[in-house]
PDB file of C-alpha atoms in Angstrom:
ATOM      1  CA  GLY A  30      15.292   1.456   7.491  1.00 70.00           C
ATOM      2  CA  ARG A  31      18.310  -0.726   7.841  1.00 78.00           C
ATOM      3  CA  VAL A  32      19.465  -2.634   4.962  1.00 83.00           C
ATOM      4  CA  ALA A  33      17.269  -5.560   5.891  1.00 86.00           C
ATOM      5  CA  LEU A  34      14.980  -8.288   3.665  1.00 87.00           C
ATOM      6  CA  GLU A  35      11.938  -6.436   5.054  1.00 86.00           C
ATOM      7  CA  ASN A  36      13.015  -3.143   4.255  1.00 86.00           C
ATOM      8  CA  CYS A  37      13.507  -4.099   0.404  1.00 89.00           C
ATOM      9  CA  HIS A  38      11.596  -2.558  -2.318  1.00 87.00           C
ATOM     10  CA  PRO A  39       9.163  -3.294  -3.880  1.00 90.00           C
ATOM     11  CA  PHE A  40       6.328  -3.786  -1.026  1.00 92.00           C
ATOM     12  CA  VAL A  41       3.392  -5.895  -2.196  1.00 93.00           C
ATOM     13  CA  ARG A  42      -0.285  -6.196  -0.176  1.00 92.00           C
ATOM     14  CA  GLU A  43      -3.525  -7.575  -1.230  1.00 91.00           C
ATOM     15  CA  LEU A  44      -6.487  -5.748  -1.253  1.00 90.00           C
ATOM     16  CA  TRP A  45      -9.921  -6.712  -3.122  1.00 89.00           C
ATOM     17  CA  GLY A  46      -8.255  -9.863  -3.973  1.00 87.00           C
ATOM     18  CA  ARG A  47      -5.547  -8.325  -5.836  1.00 88.00           C
ATOM     19  CA  TYR A  48      -2.063  -7.345  -5.342  1.00 88.00           C
ATOM     20  CA  TRP A  49      -0.826  -4.326  -5.105  1.00 90.00           C
ATOM     21  CA  VAL A  50       3.027  -3.298  -5.491  1.00 91.00           C
ATOM     22  CA  PHE A  51       4.663  -0.173  -4.203  1.00 91.00           C
ATOM     23  CA  ALA A  52       8.104   1.606  -4.717  1.00 88.00           C
ATOM     24  CA  HIS A  53       9.540   4.645  -3.671  1.00 84.00           C
ATOM     25  CA  ASN A  54      12.743   6.520  -3.753  1.00 81.00           C
ATOM     26  CA  GLY A  55      13.098   9.600  -1.520  1.00 78.00           C
ATOM     27  CA  ASP A  56      12.893  10.598   2.608  1.00 81.00           C
ATOM     28  CA  LEU A  57       9.244  11.447   4.074  1.00 81.00           C
ATOM     29  CA  LYS A  58      10.570  13.157   7.148  1.00 78.00           C
ATOM     30  CA  ASP A  59       8.305  13.261  10.243  1.00 77.00           C
ATOM     31  CA  PHE A  60       5.788  11.284   8.420  1.00 78.00           C
ATOM     32  CA  VAL A  61       4.077   9.781  11.148  1.00 83.00           C
ATOM     33  CA  PRO A  62       0.443   8.700   9.991  1.00 85.00           C
ATOM     34  CA  ARG A  63      -2.159   6.743  12.119  1.00 85.00           C
ATOM     35  CA  LEU A  64      -2.451   3.421  11.077  1.00 89.00           C
ATOM     36  CA  HIS A  65      -5.620   1.632  12.336  1.00 84.00           C
ATOM     37  CA  GLY A  66      -6.345  -0.693   9.418  1.00 78.00           C
ATOM     38  CA  SER A  67      -5.352  -4.364   8.763  1.00 88.00           C
ATOM     39  CA  PHE A  68      -2.154  -2.625   6.589  1.00 92.00           C
ATOM     40  CA  LYS A  69       1.055  -2.477   8.908  1.00 92.00           C
ATOM     41  CA  PRO A  70       4.367  -2.503   7.860  1.00 91.00           C
ATOM     42  CA  VAL A  71       6.764  -5.442   8.276  1.00 93.00           C
ATOM     43  CA  GLY A  72       9.854  -3.465   7.799  1.00 91.00           C
ATOM     44  CA  THR A  73      11.041  -0.307   8.976  1.00 90.00           C
ATOM     45  CA  THR A  74      11.212   2.241   5.844  1.00 90.00           C
ATOM     46  CA  ASP A  75       9.184   5.123   5.349  1.00 88.00           C
ATOM     47  CA  SER A  76       8.254   4.200   2.111  1.00 90.00           C
ATOM     48  CA  GLU A  77       6.500   0.971   3.244  1.00 92.00           C
ATOM     49  CA  LEU A  78       4.607   2.977   6.112  1.00 91.00           C
ATOM     50  CA  ALA A  79       3.552   5.537   3.211  1.00 90.00           C
ATOM     51  CA  PHE A  80       2.222   2.269   1.490  1.00 91.00           C
ATOM     52  CA  CYS A  81       0.532   1.002   4.120  1.00 91.00           C
ATOM     53  CA  TRP A  82      -1.184   4.554   4.719  1.00 90.00           C
ATOM     54  CA  ILE A  83      -2.188   4.582   1.216  1.00 90.00           C
ATOM     55  CA  MET A  84      -3.504   1.071   1.136  1.00 91.00           C
ATOM     56  CA  GLN A  85      -5.598   1.725   4.355  1.00 90.00           C
ATOM     57  CA  GLU A  86      -7.043   4.961   2.597  1.00 86.00           C
ATOM     58  CA  LEU A  87      -8.068   3.061  -0.104  1.00 86.00           C
ATOM     59  CA  ALA A  88      -9.949   0.302   1.827  1.00 87.00           C
ATOM     60  CA  LYS A  89     -11.424   3.131   3.624  1.00 84.00           C
ATOM     61  CA  SER A  90     -12.534   4.763   0.503  1.00 80.00           C
ATOM     62  CA  HIS A  91     -14.285   1.889  -1.298  1.00 81.00           C
ATOM     63  CA  VAL A  92     -15.624  -1.357  -0.535  1.00 79.00           C
ATOM     64  CA  GLY A  93     -14.366  -3.182  -3.384  1.00 80.00           C
ATOM     65  CA  VAL A  94     -12.536  -2.746  -6.838  1.00 76.00           C
ATOM     66  CA  PRO A  95     -14.620   0.195  -8.343  1.00 67.00           C
ATOM     67  CA  SER A  96     -16.773  -1.411 -11.013  1.00 66.00           C
ATOM     68  CA  ILE A  97     -16.468   0.079 -14.455  1.00 59.00           C
ATOM     69  CA  PRO A  98     -19.150  -0.975 -17.147  1.00 58.00           C
ATOM     70  CA  GLN A  99     -17.754  -2.697 -20.178  1.00 52.00           C
ATOM     71  CA  ASN A 100     -18.948  -0.034 -22.544  1.00 53.00           C
ATOM     72  CA  ASP A 101     -17.938   2.718 -20.073  1.00 55.00           C
ATOM     73  CA  PHE A 102     -14.425   1.599 -19.606  1.00 51.00           C
ATOM     74  CA  LYS A 103     -12.219   4.624 -21.163  1.00 54.00           C
ATOM     75  CA  SER A 104     -14.228   7.479 -19.567  1.00 55.00           C
ATOM     76  CA  LYS A 105     -13.900   5.909 -16.339  1.00 53.00           C
ATOM     77  CA  PHE A 106     -10.507   4.461 -16.352  1.00 55.00           C
ATOM     78  CA  GLN A 107      -7.996   6.259 -14.277  1.00 61.00           C
ATOM     79  CA  THR A 108      -3.885   5.259 -14.207  1.00 66.00           C
ATOM     80  CA  GLY A 109      -2.742   4.456 -10.788  1.00 67.00           C
ATOM     81  CA  ALA A 110      -1.229   7.699 -10.682  1.00 68.00           C
ATOM     82  CA  GLU A 111      -4.153   9.528 -11.091  1.00 71.00           C
ATOM     83  CA  VAL A 112      -5.941   7.699  -8.372  1.00 69.00           C
ATOM     84  CA  LEU A 113      -3.033   8.298  -5.751  1.00 70.00           C
ATOM     85  CA  GLN A 114      -2.857  12.228  -7.092  1.00 70.00           C
ATOM     86  CA  LYS A 115      -6.356  12.706  -6.038  1.00 70.00           C
ATOM     87  CA  LEU A 116      -5.763  10.969  -2.732  1.00 68.00           C
ATOM     88  CA  LEU A 117      -2.915  12.918  -2.132  1.00 68.00           C
ATOM     89  CA  GLU A 118      -4.944  16.102  -2.942  1.00 66.00           C
ATOM     90  CA  SER A 119      -7.580  15.775  -1.290  1.00 63.00           C
ATOM     91  CA  GLN A 120      -6.440  14.605   1.971  1.00 60.00           C
ATOM     92  CA  ALA A 121      -4.637  16.546   4.904  1.00 58.00           C
ATOM     93  CA  GLY A 122      -2.155  14.792   6.390  1.00 59.00           C
ATOM     94  CA  PRO A 123       2.212  14.175   6.315  1.00 59.00           C
ATOM     95  CA  VAL A 124       2.259  12.536   2.772  1.00 66.00           C
ATOM     96  CA  SER A 125      -0.427  14.908   1.150  1.00 68.00           C
ATOM     97  CA  ASP A 126       1.670  17.685   2.844  1.00 67.00           C
ATOM     98  CA  GLN A 127       4.873  16.814   1.493  1.00 70.00           C
ATOM     99  CA  TYR A 128       3.398  16.136  -1.985  1.00 75.00           C
ATOM    100  CA  LEU A 129       1.783  19.331  -2.375  1.00 75.00           C
ATOM    101  CA  ARG A 130       5.448  20.985  -0.931  1.00 76.00           C
ATOM    102  CA  TRP A 131       6.796  19.134  -4.084  1.00 80.00           C
ATOM    103  CA  LYS A 132       4.310  20.603  -6.453  1.00 83.00           C
ATOM    104  CA  LEU A 133       4.818  24.322  -4.626  1.00 86.00           C
ATOM    105  CA  TRP A 134       8.726  23.801  -5.415  1.00 85.00           C
ATOM    106  CA  LEU A 135       7.527  22.698  -9.169  1.00 87.00           C
ATOM    107  CA  ASN A 136       5.465  25.549  -9.393  1.00 88.00           C
ATOM    108  CA  TRP A 137       7.228  28.332  -7.905  1.00 91.00           C
ATOM    109  CA  LYS A 138       7.749  30.385 -11.106  1.00 92.00           C
ATOM    110  CA  ASP A 139       4.017  30.123 -11.907  1.00 92.00           C
ATOM    111  CA  ILE A 140       2.721  31.016  -8.404  1.00 91.00           C
ATOM    112  CA  VAL A 141       4.823  33.957  -7.807  1.00 91.00           C
ATOM    113  CA  GLY A 142       6.143  35.144 -11.192  1.00 92.00           C
ATOM    114  CA  PRO A 143       9.278  35.013 -12.997  1.00 93.00           C
ATOM    115  CA  THR A 144      10.696  38.113 -11.331  1.00 94.00           C
ATOM    116  CA  VAL A 145       9.999  37.068  -7.871  1.00 93.00           C
ATOM    117  CA  SER A 146      11.240  33.208  -8.510  1.00 92.00           C
ATOM    118  CA  ALA A 147      14.354  34.688  -9.438  1.00 93.00           C
ATOM    119  CA  HIS A 148      15.292  35.756  -6.466  1.00 94.00           C
ATOM    120  CA  SER A 149      13.488  33.331  -3.815  1.00 92.00           C
ATOM    121  CA  GLU A 150      12.925  29.741  -3.540  1.00 90.00           C
ATOM    122  CA  PRO A 151      10.651  27.324  -1.071  1.00 90.00           C
ATOM    123  CA  ILE A 152      13.319  25.602   1.285  1.00 86.00           C
ATOM    124  CA  SER A 153      10.744  24.549   3.919  1.00 83.00           C
ATOM    125  CA  TYR A 154       7.448  23.502   4.645  1.00 83.00           C
ATOM    126  CA  ARG A 155       6.128  22.199   7.889  1.00 79.00           C
ATOM    127  CA  ASN A 156       2.718  22.238   9.586  1.00 80.00           C
ATOM    128  CA  GLY A 157       1.952  25.262   7.476  1.00 86.00           C
ATOM    129  CA  LEU A 158       4.972  27.348   8.194  1.00 90.00           C
ATOM    130  CA  LEU A 159       6.674  27.904   4.617  1.00 91.00           C
ATOM    131  CA  TRP A 160      10.224  28.990   4.755  1.00 90.00           C
ATOM    132  CA  LEU A 161      11.233  31.097   1.508  1.00 92.00           C
ATOM    133  CA  TRP A 162      15.171  31.853   0.670  1.00 92.00           C
ATOM    134  CA  VAL A 163      15.440  35.585  -0.316  1.00 94.00           C
ATOM    135  CA  GLU A 164      18.405  36.436  -2.757  1.00 92.00           C
ATOM    136  CA  ASN A 165      19.535  39.593  -0.343  1.00 93.00           C
ATOM    137  CA  SER A 166      17.545  42.213   2.451  1.00 92.00           C
ATOM    138  CA  VAL A 167      16.297  44.200  -0.430  1.00 94.00           C
ATOM    139  CA  TRP A 168      14.426  41.232  -1.547  1.00 93.00           C
ATOM    140  CA  MET A 169      13.531  40.048   1.985  1.00 92.00           C
ATOM    141  CA  GLN A 170      12.249  43.285   2.629  1.00 93.00           C
ATOM    142  CA  GLN A 171      10.003  43.591  -0.885  1.00 93.00           C
ATOM    143  CA  MET A 172       8.945  40.017   0.083  1.00 92.00           C
ATOM    144  CA  GLY A 173       7.654  41.008   3.884  1.00 92.00           C
ATOM    145  CA  PHE A 174       5.415  43.483   1.890  1.00 94.00           C
ATOM    146  CA  MET A 175       4.092  40.756  -0.506  1.00 93.00           C
ATOM    147  CA  ALA A 176       3.981  37.805   2.250  1.00 94.00           C
ATOM    148  CA  GLU A 177      -0.123  37.871   2.508  1.00 95.00           C
ATOM    149  CA  THR A 178      -0.474  38.005  -1.139  1.00 93.00           C
ATOM    150  CA  MET A 179       2.034  35.180  -1.715  1.00 93.00           C
ATOM    151  CA  LYS A 180      -0.055  33.297   1.086  1.00 94.00           C
ATOM    152  CA  GLU A 181      -3.448  33.663  -0.799  1.00 94.00           C
ATOM    153  CA  ALA A 182      -2.192  32.591  -3.935  1.00 92.00           C
ATOM    154  CA  ILE A 183      -0.458  29.608  -2.761  1.00 92.00           C
ATOM    155  CA  ASN A 184      -3.566  28.660  -0.704  1.00 91.00           C
ATOM    156  CA  LYS A 185      -5.891  29.501  -3.749  1.00 90.00           C
ATOM    157  CA  LYS A 186      -3.755  26.905  -5.898  1.00 86.00           C
ATOM    158  CA  PHE A 187      -3.425  24.039  -3.389  1.00 82.00           C
ATOM    159  CA  ARG A 188      -5.683  24.118  -0.644  1.00 82.00           C
ATOM    160  CA  PRO A 189      -7.348  26.696   2.143  1.00 87.00           C
ATOM    161  CA  GLY A 190      -4.910  26.760   4.979  1.00 88.00           C
ATOM    162  CA  PHE A 191      -2.115  24.913   3.533  1.00 85.00           C
ATOM    163  CA  VAL A 192       0.320  27.906   4.187  1.00 92.00           C
ATOM    164  CA  LYS A 193      -0.195  29.835   7.284  1.00 94.00           C
ATOM    165  CA  GLU A 194       2.923  31.537   7.922  1.00 94.00           C
ATOM    166  CA  ILE A 195       5.497  32.736   5.443  1.00 94.00           C
ATOM    167  CA  ARG A 196       8.963  33.538   7.120  1.00 93.00           C
ATOM    168  CA  PHE A 197      11.900  34.542   5.394  1.00 93.00           C
ATOM    169  CA  THR A 198      15.522  33.673   5.711  1.00 91.00           C
ATOM    170  CA  GLN A 199      18.941  34.143   3.505  1.00 91.00           C
ATOM    171  CA  ASP A 200      20.703  30.790   4.511  1.00 85.00           C
ATOM    172  CA  ARG A 201      19.804  28.391   2.222  1.00 75.00           C
ATOM    173  CA  ARG A 202      21.067  25.337   4.278  1.00 72.00           C
ATOM    174  CA  GLN A 203      19.907  26.382   7.625  1.00 65.00           C
ATOM    175  CA  VAL A 204      16.188  27.317   8.791  1.00 61.00           C
ATOM    176  CA  PRO A 205      15.599  28.539  11.971  1.00 55.00           C
ATOM    177  CA  SER A 206      13.461  26.345  14.192  1.00 55.00           C
ATOM    178  CA  ALA A 207      10.440  28.035  15.544  1.00 48.00           C
ATOM    179  CA  GLU A 208      10.947  26.052  19.000  1.00 48.00           C
ATOM    180  CA  ASN A 209      14.411  27.659  19.320  1.00 50.00           C
ATOM    181  CA  GLU A 210      13.956  30.378  22.310  1.00 51.00           C
ATOM    182  CA  VAL A 211      16.653  32.470  21.108  1.00 54.00           C
ATOM    183  CA  PHE A 212      15.144  33.065  17.812  1.00 51.00           C
ATOM    184  CA  ARG A 213      11.666  33.552  18.793  1.00 54.00           C
ATOM    185  CA  ASP A 214      12.878  36.575  21.168  1.00 57.00           C
ATOM    186  CA  GLN A 215      15.072  37.924  18.613  1.00 54.00           C
ATOM    187  CA  VAL A 216      11.883  37.669  15.966  1.00 52.00           C
ATOM    188  CA  LYS A 217       9.645  39.188  18.943  1.00 54.00           C
ATOM    189  CA  LYS A 218      12.170  42.325  19.612  1.00 55.00           C
ATOM    190  CA  PHE A 219      12.257  42.733  15.668  1.00 49.00           C
ATOM    191  CA  LEU A 220       8.640  42.998  15.499  1.00 50.00           C
ATOM    192  CA  LYS A 221       8.254  45.600  18.139  1.00 49.00           C
TER     193      LYS A 221
END
């Protein structure tokens, strides 16, 4: 959003008689959640939009502040980060997809192993399509043979159907668009 008072962090909303504060650094590309509750952005930032969505989902999942018995406080206590992590991991949506994408990047070496990760890197994820950069054509061919196994490993670690398709490129800077007719035609010719 533009530089304006309504776009300044932190954002504050009231829920269950308490004030909740949120600040976010980053860019949530293509993040357009459906807001149907009472939490609406005042400004135009994707951060405030994400905060409103999080507050909406919290309000939907709990009638009030979850009660914690006095003698069982420590075993029931969760930090805001733990609550947010569970919310993002359990929901399918633009924010959770970006969170899982970040976790995929972070855990790439553990998912595919040190050898494969030394020659490949996730560079884009959108709507179930994962693009991987590969070092050279030899690795691109090898990764083609491994695609189904990698997809299964990723989906097992994250959630079923998170990655529906894996594509490969040697260009880190530009991911071909699936909407690009020329690209689709070239892929069809290659696959024949």
